[in-house]
Coordinates of C-alpha atoms in Angstrom, one line a residue:
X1 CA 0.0 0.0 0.0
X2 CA 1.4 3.7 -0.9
X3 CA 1.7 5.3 2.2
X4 CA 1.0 8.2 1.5
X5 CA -2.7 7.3 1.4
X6 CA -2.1 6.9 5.4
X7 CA -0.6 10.2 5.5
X8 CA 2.3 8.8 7.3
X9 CA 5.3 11.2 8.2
X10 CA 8.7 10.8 9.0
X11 CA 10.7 13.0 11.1
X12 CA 14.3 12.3 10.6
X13 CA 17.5 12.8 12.7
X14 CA 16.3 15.5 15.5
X15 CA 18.1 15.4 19.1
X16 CA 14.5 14.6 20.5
X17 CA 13.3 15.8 24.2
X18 CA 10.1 14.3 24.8
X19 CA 10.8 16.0 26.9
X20 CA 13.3 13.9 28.5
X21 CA 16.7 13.9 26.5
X22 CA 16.4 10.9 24.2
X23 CA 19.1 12.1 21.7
X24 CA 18.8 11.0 18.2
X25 CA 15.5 9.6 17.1
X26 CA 13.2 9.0 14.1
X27 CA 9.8 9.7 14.3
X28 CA 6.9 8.2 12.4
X29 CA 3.7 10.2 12.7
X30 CA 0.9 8.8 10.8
X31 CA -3.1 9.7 11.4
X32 CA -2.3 12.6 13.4
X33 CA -0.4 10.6 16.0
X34 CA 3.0 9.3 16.9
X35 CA 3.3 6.0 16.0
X36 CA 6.9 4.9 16.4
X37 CA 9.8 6.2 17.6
X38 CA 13.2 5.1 17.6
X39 CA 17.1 5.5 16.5
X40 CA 16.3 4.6 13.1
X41 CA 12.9 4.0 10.9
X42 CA 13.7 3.2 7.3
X43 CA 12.0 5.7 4.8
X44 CA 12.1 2.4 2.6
X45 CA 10.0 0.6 4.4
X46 CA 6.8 2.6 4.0
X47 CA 6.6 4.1 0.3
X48 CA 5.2 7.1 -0.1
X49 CA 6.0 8.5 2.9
X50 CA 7.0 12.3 3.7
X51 CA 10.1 12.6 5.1
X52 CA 11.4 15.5 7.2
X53 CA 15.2 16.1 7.8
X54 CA 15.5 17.7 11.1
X55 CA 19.4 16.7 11.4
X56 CA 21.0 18.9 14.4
X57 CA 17.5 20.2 15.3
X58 CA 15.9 20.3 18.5
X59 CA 12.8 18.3 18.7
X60 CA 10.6 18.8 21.9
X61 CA 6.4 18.6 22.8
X62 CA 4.5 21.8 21.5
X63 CA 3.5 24.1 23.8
X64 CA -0.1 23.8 26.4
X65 CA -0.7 27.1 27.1
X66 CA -3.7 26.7 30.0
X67 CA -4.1 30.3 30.8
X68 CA -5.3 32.5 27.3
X69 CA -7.8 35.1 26.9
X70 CA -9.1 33.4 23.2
X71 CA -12.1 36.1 23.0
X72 CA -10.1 38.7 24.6
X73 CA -9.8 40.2 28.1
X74 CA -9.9 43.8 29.5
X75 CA -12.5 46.3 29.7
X76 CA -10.7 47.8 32.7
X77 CA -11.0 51.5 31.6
X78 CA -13.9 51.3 29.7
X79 CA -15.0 49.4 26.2
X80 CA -12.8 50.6 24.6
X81 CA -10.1 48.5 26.3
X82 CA -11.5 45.3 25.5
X83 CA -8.9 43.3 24.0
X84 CA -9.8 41.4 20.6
X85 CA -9.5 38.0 20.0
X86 CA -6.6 35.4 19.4
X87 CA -5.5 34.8 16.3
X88 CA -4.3 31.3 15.3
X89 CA -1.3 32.3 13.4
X90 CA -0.3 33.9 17.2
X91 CA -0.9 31.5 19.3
X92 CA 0.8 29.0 16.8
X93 CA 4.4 31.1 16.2
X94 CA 4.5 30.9 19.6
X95 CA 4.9 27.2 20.1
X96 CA 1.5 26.7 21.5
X97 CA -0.6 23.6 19.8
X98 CA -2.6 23.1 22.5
X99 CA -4.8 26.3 24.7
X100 CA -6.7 26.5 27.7
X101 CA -9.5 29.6 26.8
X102 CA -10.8 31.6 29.8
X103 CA -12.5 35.1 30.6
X104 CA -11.1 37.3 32.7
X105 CA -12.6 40.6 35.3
X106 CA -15.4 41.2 32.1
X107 CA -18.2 38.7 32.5
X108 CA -20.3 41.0 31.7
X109 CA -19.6 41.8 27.4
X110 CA -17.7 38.5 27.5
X111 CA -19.8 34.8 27.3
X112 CA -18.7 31.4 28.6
X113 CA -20.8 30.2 25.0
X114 CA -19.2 33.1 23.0
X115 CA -15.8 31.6 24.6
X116 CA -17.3 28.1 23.5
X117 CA -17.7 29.2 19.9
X118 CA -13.9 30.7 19.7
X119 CA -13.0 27.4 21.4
X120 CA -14.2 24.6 18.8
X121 CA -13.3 27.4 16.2
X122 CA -9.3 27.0 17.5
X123 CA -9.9 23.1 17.2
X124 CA -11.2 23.2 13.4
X125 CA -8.5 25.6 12.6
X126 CA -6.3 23.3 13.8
X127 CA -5.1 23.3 17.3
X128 CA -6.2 21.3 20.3
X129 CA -8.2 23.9 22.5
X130 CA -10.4 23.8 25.4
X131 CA -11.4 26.3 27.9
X132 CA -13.2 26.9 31.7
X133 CA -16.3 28.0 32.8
X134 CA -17.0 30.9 34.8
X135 CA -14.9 34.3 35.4
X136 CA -13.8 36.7 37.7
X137 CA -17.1 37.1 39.9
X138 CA -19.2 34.7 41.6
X139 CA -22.0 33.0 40.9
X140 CA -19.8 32.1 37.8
X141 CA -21.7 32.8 34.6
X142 CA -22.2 29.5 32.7
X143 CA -23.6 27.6 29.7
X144 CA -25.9 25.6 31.2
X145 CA -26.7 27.2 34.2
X146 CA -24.3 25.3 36.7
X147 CA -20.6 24.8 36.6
X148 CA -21.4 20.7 37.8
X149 CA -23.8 20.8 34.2
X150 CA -20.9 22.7 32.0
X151 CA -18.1 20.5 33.2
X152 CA -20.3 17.1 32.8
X153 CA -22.1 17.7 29.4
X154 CA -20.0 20.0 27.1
X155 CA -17.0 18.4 25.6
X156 CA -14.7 21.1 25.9
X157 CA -15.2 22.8 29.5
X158 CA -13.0 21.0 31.2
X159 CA -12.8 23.0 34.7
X160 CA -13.9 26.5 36.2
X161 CA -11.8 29.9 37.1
X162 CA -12.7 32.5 39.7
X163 CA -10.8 35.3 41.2
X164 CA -9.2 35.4 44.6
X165 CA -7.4 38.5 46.7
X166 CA -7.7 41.0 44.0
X167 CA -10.0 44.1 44.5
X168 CA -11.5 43.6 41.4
X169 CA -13.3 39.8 42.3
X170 CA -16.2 39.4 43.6
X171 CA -15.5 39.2 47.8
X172 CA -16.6 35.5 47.9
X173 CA -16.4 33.8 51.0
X174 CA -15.7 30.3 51.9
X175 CA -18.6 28.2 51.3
X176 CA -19.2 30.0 47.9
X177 CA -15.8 29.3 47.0
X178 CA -15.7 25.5 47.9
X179 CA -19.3 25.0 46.5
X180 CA -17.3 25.8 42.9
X181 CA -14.6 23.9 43.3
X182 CA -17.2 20.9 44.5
X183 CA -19.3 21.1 41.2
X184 CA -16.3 21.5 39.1
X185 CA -14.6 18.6 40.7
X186 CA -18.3 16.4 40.1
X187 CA -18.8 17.8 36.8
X188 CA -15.8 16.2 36.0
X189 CA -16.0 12.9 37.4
X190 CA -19.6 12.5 35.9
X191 CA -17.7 14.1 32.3
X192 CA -14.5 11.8 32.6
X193 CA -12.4 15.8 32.8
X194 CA -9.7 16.6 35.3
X195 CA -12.7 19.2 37.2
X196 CA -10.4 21.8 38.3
X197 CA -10.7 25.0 39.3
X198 CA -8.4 27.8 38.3
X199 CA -8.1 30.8 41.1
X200 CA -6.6 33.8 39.7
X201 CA -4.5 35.4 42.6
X202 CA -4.5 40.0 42.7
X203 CA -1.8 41.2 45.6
X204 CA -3.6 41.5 48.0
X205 CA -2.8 40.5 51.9
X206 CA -5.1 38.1 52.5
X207 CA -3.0 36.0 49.6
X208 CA -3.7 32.1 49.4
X209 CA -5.9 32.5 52.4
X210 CA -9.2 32.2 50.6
X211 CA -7.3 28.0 49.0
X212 CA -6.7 27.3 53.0
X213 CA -10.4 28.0 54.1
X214 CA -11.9 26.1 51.2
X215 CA -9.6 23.0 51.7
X216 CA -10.5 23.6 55.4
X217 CA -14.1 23.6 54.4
X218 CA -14.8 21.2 52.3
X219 CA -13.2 17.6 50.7
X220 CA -12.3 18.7 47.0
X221 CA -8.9 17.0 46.8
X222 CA -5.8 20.0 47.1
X223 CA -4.5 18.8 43.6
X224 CA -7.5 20.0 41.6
X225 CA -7.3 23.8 42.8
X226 CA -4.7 26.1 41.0
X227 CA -3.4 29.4 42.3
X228 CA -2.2 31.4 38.6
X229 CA -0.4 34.4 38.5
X230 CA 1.4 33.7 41.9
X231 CA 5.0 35.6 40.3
X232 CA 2.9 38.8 40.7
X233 CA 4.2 39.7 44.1
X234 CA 6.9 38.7 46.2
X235 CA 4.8 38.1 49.1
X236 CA 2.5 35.9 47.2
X237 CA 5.1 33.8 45.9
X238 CA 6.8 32.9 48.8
X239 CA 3.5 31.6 49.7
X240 CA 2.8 30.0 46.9
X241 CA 6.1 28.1 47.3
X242 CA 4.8 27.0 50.8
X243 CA 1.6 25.8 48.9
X244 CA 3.1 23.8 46.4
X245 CA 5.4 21.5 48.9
X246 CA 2.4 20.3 50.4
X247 CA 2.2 17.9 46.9
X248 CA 0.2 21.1 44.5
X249 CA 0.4 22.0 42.1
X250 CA 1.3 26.0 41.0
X251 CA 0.8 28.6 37.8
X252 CA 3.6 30.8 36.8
X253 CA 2.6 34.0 34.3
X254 CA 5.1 34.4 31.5
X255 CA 4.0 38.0 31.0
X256 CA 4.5 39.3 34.5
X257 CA 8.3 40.4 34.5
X258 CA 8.1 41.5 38.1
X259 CA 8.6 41.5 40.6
X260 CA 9.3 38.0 40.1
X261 CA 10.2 37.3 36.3
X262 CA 8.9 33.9 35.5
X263 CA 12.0 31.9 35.2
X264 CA 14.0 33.5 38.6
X265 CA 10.3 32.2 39.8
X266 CA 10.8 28.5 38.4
X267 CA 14.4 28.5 39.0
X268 CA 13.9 29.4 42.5
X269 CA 11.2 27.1 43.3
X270 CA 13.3 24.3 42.3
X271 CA 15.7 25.5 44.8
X272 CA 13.2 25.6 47.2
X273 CA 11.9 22.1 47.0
X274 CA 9.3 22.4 44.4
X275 CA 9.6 19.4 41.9
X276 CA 9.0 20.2 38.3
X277 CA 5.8 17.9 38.8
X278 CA 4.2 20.5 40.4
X279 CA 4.9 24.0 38.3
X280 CA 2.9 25.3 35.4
X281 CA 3.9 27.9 33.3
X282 CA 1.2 29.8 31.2
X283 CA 0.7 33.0 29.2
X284 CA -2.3 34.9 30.5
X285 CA -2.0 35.7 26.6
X286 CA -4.8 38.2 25.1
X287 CA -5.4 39.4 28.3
X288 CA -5.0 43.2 29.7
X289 CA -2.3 43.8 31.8
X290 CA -3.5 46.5 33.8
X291 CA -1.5 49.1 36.3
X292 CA -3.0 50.5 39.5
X293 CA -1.7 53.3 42.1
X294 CA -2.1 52.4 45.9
X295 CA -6.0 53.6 45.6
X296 CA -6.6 51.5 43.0
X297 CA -7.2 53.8 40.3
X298 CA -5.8 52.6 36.6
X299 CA -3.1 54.8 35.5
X300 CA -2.1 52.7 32.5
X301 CA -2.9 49.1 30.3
X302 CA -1.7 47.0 27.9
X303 CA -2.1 43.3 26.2
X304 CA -0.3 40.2 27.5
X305 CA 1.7 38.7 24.2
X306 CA 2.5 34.9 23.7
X307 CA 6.3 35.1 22.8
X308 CA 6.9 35.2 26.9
X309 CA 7.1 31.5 26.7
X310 CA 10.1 30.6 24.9
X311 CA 11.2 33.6 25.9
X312 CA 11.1 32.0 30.1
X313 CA 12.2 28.9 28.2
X314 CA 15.4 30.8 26.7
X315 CA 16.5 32.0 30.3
X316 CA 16.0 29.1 31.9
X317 CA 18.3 27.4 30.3
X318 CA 20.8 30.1 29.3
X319 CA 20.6 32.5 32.3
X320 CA 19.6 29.9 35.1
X321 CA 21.7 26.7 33.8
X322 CA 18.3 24.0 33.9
X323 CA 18.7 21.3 31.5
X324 CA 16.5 21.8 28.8
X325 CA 14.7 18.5 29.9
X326 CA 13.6 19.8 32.9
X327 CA 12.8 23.7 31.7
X328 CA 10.5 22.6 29.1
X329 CA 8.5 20.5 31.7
X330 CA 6.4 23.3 33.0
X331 CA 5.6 24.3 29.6
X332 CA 4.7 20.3 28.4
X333 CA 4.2 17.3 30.6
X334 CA 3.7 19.0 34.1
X335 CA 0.6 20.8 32.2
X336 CA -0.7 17.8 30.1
X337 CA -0.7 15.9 34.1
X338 CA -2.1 18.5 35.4
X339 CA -5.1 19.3 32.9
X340 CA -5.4 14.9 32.5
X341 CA -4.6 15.4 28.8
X342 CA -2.7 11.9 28.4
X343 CA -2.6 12.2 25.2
X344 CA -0.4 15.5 25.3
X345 CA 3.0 17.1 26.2
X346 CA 5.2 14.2 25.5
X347 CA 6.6 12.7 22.3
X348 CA 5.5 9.1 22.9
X349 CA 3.9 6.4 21.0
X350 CA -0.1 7.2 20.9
X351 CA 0.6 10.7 21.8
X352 CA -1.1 13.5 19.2
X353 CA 1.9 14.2 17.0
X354 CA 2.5 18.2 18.2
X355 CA 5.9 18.5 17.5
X356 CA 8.3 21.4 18.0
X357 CA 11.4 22.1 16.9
X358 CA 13.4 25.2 18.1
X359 CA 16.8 26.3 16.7
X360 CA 20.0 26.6 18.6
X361 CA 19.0 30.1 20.1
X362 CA 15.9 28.0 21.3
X363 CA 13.7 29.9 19.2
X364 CA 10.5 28.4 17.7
X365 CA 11.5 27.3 13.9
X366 CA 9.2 25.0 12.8
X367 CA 5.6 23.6 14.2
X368 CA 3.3 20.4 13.7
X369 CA -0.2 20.4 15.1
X370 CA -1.7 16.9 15.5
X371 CA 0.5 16.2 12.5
X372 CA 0.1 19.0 10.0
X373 CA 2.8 21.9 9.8
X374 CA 1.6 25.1 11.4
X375 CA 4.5 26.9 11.5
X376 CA 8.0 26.9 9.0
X377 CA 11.0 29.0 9.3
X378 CA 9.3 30.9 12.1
X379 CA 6.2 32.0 10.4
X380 CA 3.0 30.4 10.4
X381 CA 2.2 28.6 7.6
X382 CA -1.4 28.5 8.4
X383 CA -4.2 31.2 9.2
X384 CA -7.3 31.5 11.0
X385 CA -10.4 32.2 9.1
X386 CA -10.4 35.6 8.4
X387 CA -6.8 36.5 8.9

């Protein structure tokens, strides 16, 4: 049989991290999926197949990105500050083949079913995308009219956010709190999803405080509730490293530069007992990145970008000295774990064929999605609807 009627692709010669350092490796992608990998496949033995020399290249997982404002964020000061939406040809020259969607302080122009629609509209266009229920405030604003019913019955809400110690949520108290995190964690039991709950952190004092009285409060297990944006402020990331050695996991923004820049924050957590099984890093991509004075007024705005995460990547390894094995966990396998994506963040066989290669300055070069080239020489090679 031709193979080419399979679609079967070879990937030739790359120094594969999968992430762990395999060295040298063929890999034969067919269907969208890996199907074998090893030190040697034999173009011969399946004619027709494409082959793709990637001799001296780095080969590594595509990027999850769990933390991206797909129909845009903002609003902070006014309409007119409403961020637009993701394109694909972004989010894919980035590195990113899989996203995480989200809204952010504006559930009020912005829909959980509007976020839906940009959501399967990723996935056609070619990506792997999902997204969470809710917003900033509480009640969260859903689909179905519960977060238990969004998580259980629609294929791609796959947890819920909220915001926490920021002046801009919605005050909750505890048994508000832990009542979300209890119907996300059902919803996805009854949905076969990993039912977490995302809990955006502002600076405030009170911190992590909110996390302690829901665990307190109620049985949802510590592993399903994330605290994101935990680099924001020194304060809060100290406590956040006290939070993640009790077995948590942890979000790191790769847009906020201080007062913590991203990979000082994953470098030191390491040092302070925090396995890479436990640290995320995400973009908060698309969404406003607002500036307050002490009385909370805005005095200036701008939009998070996605280039933030090779950039982290980049210093990890070049400024900090991590292994690039262990700096592109936060960014692969430690996400895919975390979000129950088996399927994802690893270069294995049965694993969705998103593969990345980066040059020797660790930039993004080239990009497959599920096994189709996104991205060549550094430019997308593929657009979103009406790009």
């Amino acid at each position: 049989m031709n193979c080419s009627i399979l679609g079967l692709t070879l990937f030739q010669r790359g120094h594969v991290y999968a992430p762990d350092d395999l060295g040298q490796q063929d890999i034969l992608v067919a269907g969208g999926k890996i199907v074998a990998i090893a030190p040697s496949i034999l173009a011969d033995d399946f004619p027709g197949c494409r082959c793709v020399n990637l001799e001296g290249a780095i080969v590594c997982p595509g990027f999850i990105d769990q933390h991206v404002h797909l129909i845009g964020g903002g609003g902070e000061a006014g309409p007119h500050t409403r961020t637009p939406e993701v394109r694909l040809s972004r989010l894919v020259e980035a590195g990113i083949t899989s996203v995480v969607g989200l809204l952010g302080t504006d559930g009020i122009t912005r829909h959980p079913e509007s976020l839906l629609a940009k959501t399967r509209a990723l996935e056609y266009e070619g990506i792997s995308a999902w997204m969470l229920t809710g917003a900033y405030s509480l009640p969260s604003p859903t689909i179905t009219g519960s977060i238990e019913r969004d998580v259980a019955l629609i294929d791609k809400v796959i947890g819920v956010k909220c915001a926490i110690s920021d002046h801009r949520s919605s005050a909750p108290n505890t048994a508000v709190l832990a009542n979300m995190a209890a119907q996300s964690r059902v919803g996805g039991l009854l949905g076969q999803k990993p039912g977490i709950s995302v809990f955006h952190m502002g600076d405030s004092p009170r911190m992590l405080e909110p996390l302690y009285d829901v665990l307190a409060h109620s049985d949802v297990p510590i592993t399903k509730l994330l605290p994101t944006h935990v680099n924001r402020a020194e304060p809060l990331f100290e406590a956040a490293l006290a939070y993640a050695r009790k077995g948590v996991y942890i979000d790191i923004t790769s847009s906020i530069d201080e007062p913590v820049d991203p990979a000082t924050a994953i470098a030191t957590a390491l040092r302070s007992d925090v396995p890479l099984s436990r640290i995320t890093l995400s973009s908060d991509g698309n969404g406003s990145q607002p500036e307050f004075d002490e009385q909370g007024n805005l005095t200036g705005i701008g939009v998070a970008g996605f280039e933030s995460l090779a950039h982290t990547l980049r210093q990890l390894v070049t400024v900090h000295a991590i292994p690039l094995e262990q700096a592109l966990c936060p960014l692969t396998r430690t996400v895919a774990e975390f979000l129950g994506l088996g399927h994802k963040g690893r270069l294995a066989v049965g694993c969705d064929a998103d593969i990345l290669v980066l040059n020797d300055t660790l930039e993004v070069y080239h990009l497959w999605a599920k096994g189709n080239a996104v991205v060549k020489e550094k430019k997308a090679c593929v657009k979103g609807t009406f790009e």
